[in-house]
XYZ file of C-alpha atoms in Angstrom:
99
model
C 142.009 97.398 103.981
C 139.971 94.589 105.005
C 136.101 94.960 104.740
C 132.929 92.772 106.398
C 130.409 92.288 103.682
C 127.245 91.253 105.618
C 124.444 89.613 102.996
C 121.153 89.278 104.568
C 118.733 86.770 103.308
C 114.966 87.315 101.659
C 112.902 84.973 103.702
C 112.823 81.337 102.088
C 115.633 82.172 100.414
C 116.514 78.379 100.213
C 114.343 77.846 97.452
C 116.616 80.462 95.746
C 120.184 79.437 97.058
C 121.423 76.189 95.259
C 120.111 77.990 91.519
C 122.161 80.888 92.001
C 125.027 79.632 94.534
C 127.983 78.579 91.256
C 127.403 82.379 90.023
C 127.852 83.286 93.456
C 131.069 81.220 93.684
C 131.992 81.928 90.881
C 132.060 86.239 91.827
C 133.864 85.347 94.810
C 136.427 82.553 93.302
C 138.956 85.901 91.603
C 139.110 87.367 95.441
C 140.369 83.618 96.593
C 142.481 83.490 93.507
C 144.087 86.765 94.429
C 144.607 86.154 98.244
C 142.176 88.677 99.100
C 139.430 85.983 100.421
C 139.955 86.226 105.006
C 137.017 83.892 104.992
C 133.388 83.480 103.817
C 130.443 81.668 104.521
C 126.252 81.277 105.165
C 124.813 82.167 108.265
C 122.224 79.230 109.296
C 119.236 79.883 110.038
C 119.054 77.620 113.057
C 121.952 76.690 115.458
C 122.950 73.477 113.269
C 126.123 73.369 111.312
C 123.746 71.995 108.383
C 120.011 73.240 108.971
C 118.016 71.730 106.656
C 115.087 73.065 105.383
C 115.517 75.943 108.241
C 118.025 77.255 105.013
C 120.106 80.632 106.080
C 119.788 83.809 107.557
C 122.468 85.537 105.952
C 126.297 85.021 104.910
C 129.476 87.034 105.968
C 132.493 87.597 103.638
C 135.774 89.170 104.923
C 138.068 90.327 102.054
C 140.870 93.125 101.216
C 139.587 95.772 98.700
C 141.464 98.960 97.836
C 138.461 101.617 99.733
C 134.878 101.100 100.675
C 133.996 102.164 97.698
C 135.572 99.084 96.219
C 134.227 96.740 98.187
C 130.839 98.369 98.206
C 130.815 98.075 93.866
C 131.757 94.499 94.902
C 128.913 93.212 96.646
C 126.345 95.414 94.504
C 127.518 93.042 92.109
C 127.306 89.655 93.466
C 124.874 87.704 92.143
C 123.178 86.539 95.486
C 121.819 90.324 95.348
C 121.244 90.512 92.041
C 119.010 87.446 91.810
C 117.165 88.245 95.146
C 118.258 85.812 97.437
C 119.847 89.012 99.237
C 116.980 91.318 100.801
C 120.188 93.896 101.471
C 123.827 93.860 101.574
C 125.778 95.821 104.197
C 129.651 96.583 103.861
C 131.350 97.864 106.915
C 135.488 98.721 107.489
C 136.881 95.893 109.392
C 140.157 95.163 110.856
C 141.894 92.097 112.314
C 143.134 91.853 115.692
C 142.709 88.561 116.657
C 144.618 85.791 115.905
């Protein structure tokens, strides 16, 4: 089943971000790898496709993991959490419809 993994942001967290973002990557890159990855990406802070010093609210992954459970031991786990540039991570059921 698929699963939205909502990460929201400490506030500042730019100065955390780019220190942090490869280990980030690199706890995502095995769900790409396996074809599990829908999409995944930061949530600007500001309506700008890059926002500058504004940084990110947030950032949104959609993947397949075996039960909630799965997906919940995922994102306790990712590194953005771990190292505080996550204030709190939020995993919620998800399913596709459109396109």
């Amino acid at each position: 089943m698929l699963y939205a993994i909502f990460g929201e942001d400490v506030p500042d967290s730019l100065r955390l971000r780019p220190s942090v973002r490869p280990r980030h990557l690199a706890h995502v890159q095995p769900l790409l790898d396996a074809g599990r990855l829908i999409l995944a990406g930061p949530h600007p802070a500001i309506d700008a496709e890059d926002p500058g010093p504004a940084g990110f609210s947030g950032s949104l992954i959609v993947a397949e993991f075996e039960s909630l459970e799965a997906a919940e031991r995922w994102a306790a786990s990712d590194p953005y959490l771990l190292e505080g540039v996550f204030a709190r991570v939020t995993v919620k059921p998800f399913r596709k419809v459109l396109p």
